[in-house]
Coordinates of C-alpha atoms in Angstrom, one line a residue:
X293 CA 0.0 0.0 0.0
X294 CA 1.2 3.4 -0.9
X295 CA 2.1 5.4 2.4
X296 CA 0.2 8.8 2.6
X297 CA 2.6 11.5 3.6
X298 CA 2.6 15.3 4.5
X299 CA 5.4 16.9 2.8
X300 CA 7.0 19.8 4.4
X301 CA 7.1 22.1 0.9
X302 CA 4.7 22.4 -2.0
X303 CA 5.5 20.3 -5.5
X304 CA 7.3 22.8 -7.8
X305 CA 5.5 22.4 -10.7
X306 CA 3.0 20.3 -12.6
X307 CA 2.2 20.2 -16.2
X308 CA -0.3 21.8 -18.0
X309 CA -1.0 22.4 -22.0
X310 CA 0.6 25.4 -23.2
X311 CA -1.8 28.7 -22.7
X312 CA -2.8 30.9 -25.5
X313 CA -5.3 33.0 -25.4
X314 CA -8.0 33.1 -22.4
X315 CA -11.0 30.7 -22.9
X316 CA -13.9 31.0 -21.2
X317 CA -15.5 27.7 -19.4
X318 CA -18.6 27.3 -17.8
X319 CA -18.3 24.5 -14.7
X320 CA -21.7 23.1 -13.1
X321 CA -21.7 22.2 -9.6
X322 CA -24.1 22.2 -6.7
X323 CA -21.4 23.6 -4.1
X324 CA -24.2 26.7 -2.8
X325 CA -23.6 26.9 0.8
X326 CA -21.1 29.4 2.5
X327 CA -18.5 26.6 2.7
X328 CA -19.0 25.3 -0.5
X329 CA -18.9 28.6 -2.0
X330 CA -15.1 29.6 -0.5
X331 CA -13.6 26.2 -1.3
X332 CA -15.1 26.8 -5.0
X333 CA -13.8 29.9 -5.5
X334 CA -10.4 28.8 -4.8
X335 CA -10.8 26.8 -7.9
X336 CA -12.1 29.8 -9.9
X337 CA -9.4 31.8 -8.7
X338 CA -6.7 29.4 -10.0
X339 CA -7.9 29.1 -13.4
X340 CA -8.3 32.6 -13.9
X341 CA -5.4 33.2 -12.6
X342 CA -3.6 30.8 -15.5
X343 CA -4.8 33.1 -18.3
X344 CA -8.4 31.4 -18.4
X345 CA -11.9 32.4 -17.4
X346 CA -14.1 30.1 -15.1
X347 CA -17.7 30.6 -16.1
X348 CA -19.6 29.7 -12.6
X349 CA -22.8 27.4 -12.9
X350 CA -23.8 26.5 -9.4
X351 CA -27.0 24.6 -9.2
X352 CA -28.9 24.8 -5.9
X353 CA -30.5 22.0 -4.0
X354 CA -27.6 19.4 -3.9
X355 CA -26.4 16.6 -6.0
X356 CA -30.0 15.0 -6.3
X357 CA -31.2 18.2 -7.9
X358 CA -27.9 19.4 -10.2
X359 CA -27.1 15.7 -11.3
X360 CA -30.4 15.3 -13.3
X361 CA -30.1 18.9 -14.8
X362 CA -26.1 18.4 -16.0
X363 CA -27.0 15.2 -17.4
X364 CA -30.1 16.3 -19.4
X365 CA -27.5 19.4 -20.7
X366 CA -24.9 16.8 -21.8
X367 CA -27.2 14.2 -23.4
X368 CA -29.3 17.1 -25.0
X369 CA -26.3 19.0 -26.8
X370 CA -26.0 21.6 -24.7
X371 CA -22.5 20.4 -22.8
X372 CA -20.9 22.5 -19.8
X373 CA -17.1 23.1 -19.8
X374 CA -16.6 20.9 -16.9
X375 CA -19.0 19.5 -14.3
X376 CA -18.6 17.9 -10.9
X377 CA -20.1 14.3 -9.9
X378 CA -19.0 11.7 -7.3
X379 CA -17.1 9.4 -7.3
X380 CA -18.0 6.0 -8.6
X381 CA -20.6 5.5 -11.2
X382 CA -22.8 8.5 -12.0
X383 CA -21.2 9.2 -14.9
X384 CA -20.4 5.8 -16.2
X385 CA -23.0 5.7 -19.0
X386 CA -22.2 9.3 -20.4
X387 CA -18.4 7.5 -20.5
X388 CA -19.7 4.5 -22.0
X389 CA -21.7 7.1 -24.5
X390 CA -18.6 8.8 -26.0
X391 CA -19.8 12.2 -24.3
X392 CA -17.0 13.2 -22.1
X393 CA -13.4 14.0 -23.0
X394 CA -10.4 11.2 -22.5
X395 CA -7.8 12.9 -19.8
X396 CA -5.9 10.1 -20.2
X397 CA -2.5 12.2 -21.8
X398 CA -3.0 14.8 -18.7
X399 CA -3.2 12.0 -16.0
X400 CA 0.2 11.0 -17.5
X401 CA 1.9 14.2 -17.8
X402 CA 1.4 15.1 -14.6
X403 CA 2.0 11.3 -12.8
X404 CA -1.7 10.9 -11.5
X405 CA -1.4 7.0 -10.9
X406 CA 1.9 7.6 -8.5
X407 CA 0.4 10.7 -6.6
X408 CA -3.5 9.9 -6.0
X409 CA -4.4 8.2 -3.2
X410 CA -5.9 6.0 -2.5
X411 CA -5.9 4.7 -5.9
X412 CA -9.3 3.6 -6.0
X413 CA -10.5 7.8 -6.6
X414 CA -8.3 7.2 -9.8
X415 CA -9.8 3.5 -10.2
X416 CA -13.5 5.5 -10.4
X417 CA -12.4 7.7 -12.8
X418 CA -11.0 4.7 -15.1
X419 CA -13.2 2.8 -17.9
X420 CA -11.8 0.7 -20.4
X421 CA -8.3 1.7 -19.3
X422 CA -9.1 5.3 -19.8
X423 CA -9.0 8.2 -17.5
X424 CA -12.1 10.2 -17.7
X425 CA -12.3 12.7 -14.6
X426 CA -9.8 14.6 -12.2
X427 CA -10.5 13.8 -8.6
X428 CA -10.1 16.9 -6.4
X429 CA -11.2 15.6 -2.9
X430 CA -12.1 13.2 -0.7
X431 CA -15.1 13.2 1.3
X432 CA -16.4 10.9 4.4
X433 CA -19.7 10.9 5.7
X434 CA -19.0 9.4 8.5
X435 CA -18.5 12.0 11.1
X436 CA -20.5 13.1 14.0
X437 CA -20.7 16.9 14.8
X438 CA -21.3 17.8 18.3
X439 CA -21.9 21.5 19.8
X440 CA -19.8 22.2 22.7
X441 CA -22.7 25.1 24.1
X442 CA -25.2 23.0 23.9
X443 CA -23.6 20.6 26.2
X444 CA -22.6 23.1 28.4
X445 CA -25.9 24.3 28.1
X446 CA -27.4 21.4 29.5
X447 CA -24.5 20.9 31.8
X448 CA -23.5 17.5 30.6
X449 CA -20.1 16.2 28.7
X450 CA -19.7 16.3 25.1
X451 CA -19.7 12.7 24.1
X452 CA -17.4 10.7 23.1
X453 CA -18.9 8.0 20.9
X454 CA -22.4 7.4 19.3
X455 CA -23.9 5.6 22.6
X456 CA -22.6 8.5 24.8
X457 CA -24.5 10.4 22.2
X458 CA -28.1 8.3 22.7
X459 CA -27.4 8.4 26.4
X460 CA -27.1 11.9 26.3
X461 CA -30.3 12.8 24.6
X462 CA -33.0 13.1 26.7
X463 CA -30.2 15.6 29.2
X464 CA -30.4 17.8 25.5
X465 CA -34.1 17.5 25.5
X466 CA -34.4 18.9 29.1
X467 CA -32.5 21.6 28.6
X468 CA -34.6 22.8 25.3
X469 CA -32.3 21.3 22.7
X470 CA -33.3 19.0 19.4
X471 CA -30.8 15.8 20.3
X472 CA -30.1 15.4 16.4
X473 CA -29.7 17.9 13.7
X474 CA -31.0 16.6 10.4
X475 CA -31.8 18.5 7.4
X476 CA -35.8 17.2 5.6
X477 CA -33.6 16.0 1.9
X478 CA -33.6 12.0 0.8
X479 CA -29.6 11.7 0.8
X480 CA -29.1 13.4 4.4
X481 CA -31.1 10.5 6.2
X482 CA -29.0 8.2 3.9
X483 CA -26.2 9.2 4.6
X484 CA -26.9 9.2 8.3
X485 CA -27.9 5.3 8.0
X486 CA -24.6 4.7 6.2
X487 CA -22.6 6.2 8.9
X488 CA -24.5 4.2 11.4
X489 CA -23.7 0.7 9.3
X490 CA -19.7 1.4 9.6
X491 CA -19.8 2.6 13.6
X492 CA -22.6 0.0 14.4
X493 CA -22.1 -3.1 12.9
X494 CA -18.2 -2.4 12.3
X495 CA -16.0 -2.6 9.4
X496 CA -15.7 -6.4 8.6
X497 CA -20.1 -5.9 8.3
X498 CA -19.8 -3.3 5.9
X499 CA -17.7 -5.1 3.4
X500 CA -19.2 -8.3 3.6
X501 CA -22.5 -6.7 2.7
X502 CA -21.5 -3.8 0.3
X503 CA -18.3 -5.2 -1.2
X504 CA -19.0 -8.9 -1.2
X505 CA -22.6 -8.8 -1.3
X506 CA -23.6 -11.3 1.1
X507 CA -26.8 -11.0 1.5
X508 CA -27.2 -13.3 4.1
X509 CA -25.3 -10.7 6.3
X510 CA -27.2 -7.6 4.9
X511 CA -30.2 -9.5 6.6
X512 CA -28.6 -10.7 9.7
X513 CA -28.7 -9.9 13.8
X514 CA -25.8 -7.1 13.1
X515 CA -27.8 -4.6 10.7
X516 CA -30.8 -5.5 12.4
X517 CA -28.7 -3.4 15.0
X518 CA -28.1 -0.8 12.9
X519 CA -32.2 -0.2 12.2
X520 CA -32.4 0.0 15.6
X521 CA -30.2 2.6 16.0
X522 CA -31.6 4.6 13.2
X523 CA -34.9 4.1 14.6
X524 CA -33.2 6.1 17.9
X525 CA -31.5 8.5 15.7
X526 CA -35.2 9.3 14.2
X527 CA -36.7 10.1 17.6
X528 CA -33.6 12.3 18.4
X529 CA -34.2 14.3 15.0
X530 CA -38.4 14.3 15.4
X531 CA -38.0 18.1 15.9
X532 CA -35.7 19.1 13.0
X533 CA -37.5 20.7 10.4
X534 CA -35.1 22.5 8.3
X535 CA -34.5 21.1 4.8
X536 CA -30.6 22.2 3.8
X537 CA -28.2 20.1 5.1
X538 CA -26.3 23.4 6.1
X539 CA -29.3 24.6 8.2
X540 CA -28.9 21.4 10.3
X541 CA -25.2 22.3 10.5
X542 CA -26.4 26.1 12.1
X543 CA -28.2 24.1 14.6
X544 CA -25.2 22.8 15.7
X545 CA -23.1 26.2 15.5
X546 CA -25.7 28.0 17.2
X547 CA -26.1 25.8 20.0
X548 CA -29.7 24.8 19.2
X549 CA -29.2 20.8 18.3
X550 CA -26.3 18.7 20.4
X551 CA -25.2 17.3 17.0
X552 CA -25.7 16.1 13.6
X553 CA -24.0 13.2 11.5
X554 CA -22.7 14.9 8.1
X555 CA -19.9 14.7 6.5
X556 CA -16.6 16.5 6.8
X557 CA -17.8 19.2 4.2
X558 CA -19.6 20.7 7.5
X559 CA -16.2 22.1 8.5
X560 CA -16.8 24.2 5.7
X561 CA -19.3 25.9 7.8
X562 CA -17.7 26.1 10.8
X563 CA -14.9 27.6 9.6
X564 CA -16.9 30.6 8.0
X565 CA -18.9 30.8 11.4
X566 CA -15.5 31.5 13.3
X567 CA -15.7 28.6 15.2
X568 CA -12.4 26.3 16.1
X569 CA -12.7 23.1 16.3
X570 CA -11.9 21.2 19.6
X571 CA -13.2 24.8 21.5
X572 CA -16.3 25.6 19.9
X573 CA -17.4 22.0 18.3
X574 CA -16.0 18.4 18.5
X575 CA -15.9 15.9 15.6
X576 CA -16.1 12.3 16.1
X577 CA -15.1 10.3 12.4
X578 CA -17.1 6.8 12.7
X579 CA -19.0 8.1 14.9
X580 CA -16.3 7.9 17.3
X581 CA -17.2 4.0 17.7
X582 CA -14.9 3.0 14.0
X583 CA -12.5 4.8 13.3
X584 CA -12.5 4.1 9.2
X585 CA -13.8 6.5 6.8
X586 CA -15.6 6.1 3.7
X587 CA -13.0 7.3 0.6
X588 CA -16.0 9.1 -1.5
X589 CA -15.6 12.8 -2.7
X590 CA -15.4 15.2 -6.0
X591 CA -14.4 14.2 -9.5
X592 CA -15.2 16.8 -12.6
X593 CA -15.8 15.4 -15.5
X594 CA -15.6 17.4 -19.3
X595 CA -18.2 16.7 -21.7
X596 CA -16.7 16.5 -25.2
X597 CA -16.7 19.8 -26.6
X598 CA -16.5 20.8 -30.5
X599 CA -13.9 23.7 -30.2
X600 CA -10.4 22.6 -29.9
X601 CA -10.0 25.9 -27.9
X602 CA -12.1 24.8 -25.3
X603 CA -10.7 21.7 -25.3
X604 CA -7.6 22.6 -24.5
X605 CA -8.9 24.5 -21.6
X606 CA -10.5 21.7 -19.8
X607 CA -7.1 19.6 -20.1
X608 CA -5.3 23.2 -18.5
X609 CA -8.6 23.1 -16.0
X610 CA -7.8 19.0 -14.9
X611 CA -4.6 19.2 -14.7
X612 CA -4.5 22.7 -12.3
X613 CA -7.5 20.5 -10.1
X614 CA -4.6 17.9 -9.3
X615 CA -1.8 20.5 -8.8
X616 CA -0.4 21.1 -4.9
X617 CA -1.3 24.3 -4.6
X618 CA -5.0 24.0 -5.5
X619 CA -5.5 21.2 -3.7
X620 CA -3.9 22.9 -0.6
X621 CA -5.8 26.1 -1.1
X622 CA -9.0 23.7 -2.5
X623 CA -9.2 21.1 0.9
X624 CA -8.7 23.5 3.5
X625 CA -11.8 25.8 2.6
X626 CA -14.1 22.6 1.8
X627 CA -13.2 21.2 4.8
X628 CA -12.1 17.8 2.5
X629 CA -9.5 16.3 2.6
X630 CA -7.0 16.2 -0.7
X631 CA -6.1 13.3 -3.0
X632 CA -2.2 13.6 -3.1
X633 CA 0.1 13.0 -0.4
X634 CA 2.8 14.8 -0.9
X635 CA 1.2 18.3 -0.1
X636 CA 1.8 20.5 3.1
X637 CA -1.6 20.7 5.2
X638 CA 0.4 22.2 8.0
X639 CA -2.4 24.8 8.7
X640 CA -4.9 22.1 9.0
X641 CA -7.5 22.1 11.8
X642 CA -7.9 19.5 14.2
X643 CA -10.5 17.7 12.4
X644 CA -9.0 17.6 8.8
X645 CA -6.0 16.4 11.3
X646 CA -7.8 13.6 12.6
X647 CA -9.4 12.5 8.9
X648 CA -5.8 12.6 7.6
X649 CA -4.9 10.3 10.6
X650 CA -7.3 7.6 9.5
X651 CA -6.1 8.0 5.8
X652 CA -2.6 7.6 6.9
X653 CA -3.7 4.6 8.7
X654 CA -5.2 2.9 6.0
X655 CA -8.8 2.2 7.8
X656 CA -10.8 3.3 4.7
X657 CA -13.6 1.6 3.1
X658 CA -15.4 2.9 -0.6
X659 CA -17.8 5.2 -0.8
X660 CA -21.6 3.7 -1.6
X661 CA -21.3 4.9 -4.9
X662 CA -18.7 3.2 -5.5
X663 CA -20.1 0.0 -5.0
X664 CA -23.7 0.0 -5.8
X665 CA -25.4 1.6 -8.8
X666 CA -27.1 4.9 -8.7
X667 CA -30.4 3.1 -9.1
X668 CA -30.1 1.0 -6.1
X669 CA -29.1 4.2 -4.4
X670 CA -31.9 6.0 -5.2
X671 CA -34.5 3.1 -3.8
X672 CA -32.5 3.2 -0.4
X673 CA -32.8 7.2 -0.7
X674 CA -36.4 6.5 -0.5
X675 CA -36.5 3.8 1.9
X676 CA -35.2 5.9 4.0
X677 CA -37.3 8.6 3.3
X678 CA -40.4 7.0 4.1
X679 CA -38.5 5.5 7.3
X680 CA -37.4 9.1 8.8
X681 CA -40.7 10.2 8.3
X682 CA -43.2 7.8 9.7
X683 CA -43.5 5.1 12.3
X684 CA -42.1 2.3 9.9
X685 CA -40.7 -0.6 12.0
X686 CA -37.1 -1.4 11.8
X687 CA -37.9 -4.5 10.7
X688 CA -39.6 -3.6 7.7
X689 CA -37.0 -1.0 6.8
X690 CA -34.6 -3.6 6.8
X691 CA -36.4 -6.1 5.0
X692 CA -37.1 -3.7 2.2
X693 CA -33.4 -2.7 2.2
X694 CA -31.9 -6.0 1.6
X695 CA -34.3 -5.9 -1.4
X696 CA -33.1 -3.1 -2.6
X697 CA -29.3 -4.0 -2.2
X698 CA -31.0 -7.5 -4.1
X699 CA -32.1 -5.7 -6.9
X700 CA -28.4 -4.2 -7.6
X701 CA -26.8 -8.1 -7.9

């Protein structure tokens, strides 16, 4: 296994196309919340700052919202410079389509295979052998943010681990707080479950069921455990009725909600609220029960363009994505933490410390969407949709689940 290191100085250079004259691109994303917003214009910033123009499309309401509209450009013939997906497989079938431009040549100019890590970011941007998107980050879900006032508030610890966390609520509840921040969109009470399955039922659980696809362990006594704890986790969040995941996050900051599981993109917010972590708010990766993180994140993909200009562009616009000191500038606004290893993140806080800890270690797992297709993630989106927001039994939830994960085999 490649060891992840923090170098002590920046990468000199990295190579990009020559530049001639400025070309404008236009780059969809859904990155809208304050957090968001800084870490992308870092990005903006650096492009422009090469002799190009960054043309900013931000689509509001999240990846379930944007994904649908940048596809429906890119199949209809109306393509975007560049445009951001996850990793794994929402993009495959525009790939397998011929719509989106080979990178392959800039991946090897600038050494992508010996400098991303892990290699399975790269490995999702790979088809056929060819190198189709430029991993900028890598995002965990698995975190558990807490609110120091709010326990202070109510005159108890801030917990340690998710069952400090249940033990804790009914303290919060006494003293006027919601136990559970969660914001009233599909993927934010998935991604809650998922978070749940790797500090729950533990790592060696997770793989069996999402990477081998034993079904016989999806249905067993261990996730069982896991619907029981999201059935807790429901009646902790009963009184949170924002809808942005970022609201939920203010709850938190504000001292209005002990916590909220979210991933390490809420640092982003944190950060422009003023607040340091370890004083003002604690983070707990795996829930503080498993400490492995999910290797998910940010890829941007370029739809195949019929100007050689602006083709030339998006291969200056990939390659400056990957460099150190976008990446540097990049992670530490979005709160991510960065693909390469060999970059300085001296100035990181003591959360994106304890995330780069865990990747050091080796303790990661793929994200769902690198294992499962985006339609079996959409039925589990609405599994637990209907789940969160009714009196469904556990068992039912996780009957239907294992269904679900069924239909995907």
């Amino acid at each position: 296994m490649k060891t992840f290191k923090l170098a002590t100085a920046l990468a000199a250079s990295v190579a990009l196309p020559s530049i001639g004259l400025a070309t404008e691109l236009e780059v969809t994303h859904w990155w809208t919340s304050g957090g968001e917003a800084a870490a992308v214009a870092e990005l903006a910033k650096a492009f422009d700052a090469a002799g190009d123009k960054w043309i900013d499309g931000a689509i509001a309401g999240g990846g379930g919202t944007a994904r649908p509209i940048m596809i429906s450009r890119i199949t209809g013939g109306d393509p975007m410079g560049a445009t951001q997906f996850n990793h794994g497989q929402q993009a495959l079938e525009l790939v397998e389509a011929g719509l989106m431009l080979d990178l392959t040549d800039v991946a090897e100019a600038n050494n992508w295979k010996d400098i991303v890590y892990p290699p399975s970011l790269l490995d999702s941007c790979t088809v056929d052998g060819r190198i189709y998107c430029a991993p900028v980050n890598i995002h965990s879900p698995e975190w558990l943010w807490l609110s120091n006032k709010a326990y202070a508030d109510a005159g108890i610890p801030v917990p340690t681990n998710w069952n400090e966390f249940v033990a804790s609520a009914p303290a919060l509840e006494a003293a006027g707080k919601i136990p559970l921040a969660l914001g009233n969109q599909p993927w934010q009470s998935n991604l809650a479950f998922g978070a749940m399955t790797v500090a729950v039922a533990g790592l060696d659980v997770w793989k069996q069921v999402n990477v081998e696809k034993n079904m016989d362990v999806a249905a067993g006594a261990e996730m069982a455990a896991v619907f029981q704890a999201a059935a807790d986790a429901r009646k902790f969040a009963a009184k949170s009725t924002v809808q942005d995941w970022n609201q939920a996050t203010n709850l938190v900051i504000t001292g209005q909600a002990g916590g909220q599981i979210m991933g390490d993109w809420a640092q982003g917010e944190f950060q422009v609220a003023g607040q340091v972590a370890g004083t003002d708010y604690t983070c707990l990766p795996g829930l503080g029960l498993n400490a492995y993180l999910s290797t998910g994140g940010d890829a941007f993909y370029f739809p195949k363009l019929q100007d050689a200009d602006k083709e030339a562009a998006q291969k200056r616009l990939a390659a400056l994505m990957v460099s150190p000191e976008v990446q540097v500038a990049f992670n530490l606004k979005k709160g991510s933490l960065p693909i390469r290893g060999d970059i300085d993140l001296a100035a990181a806080n003591d959360c994106m410390k304890k995330g780069l800890e865990i990747l050091a270690s080796g303790n990661l797992v793929p994200s769902g969407d690198q294992v499962w297709s985006p339609d079996v993630q959409k039925q589990n989106e609405d599994l637990m949709v209907e789940f969160w927001k009714s009196d469904m039994e556990p068992s039912a939830a996780h009957a239907q689940w294992v269904e679900n994960l069924k239909s995907g085999l």
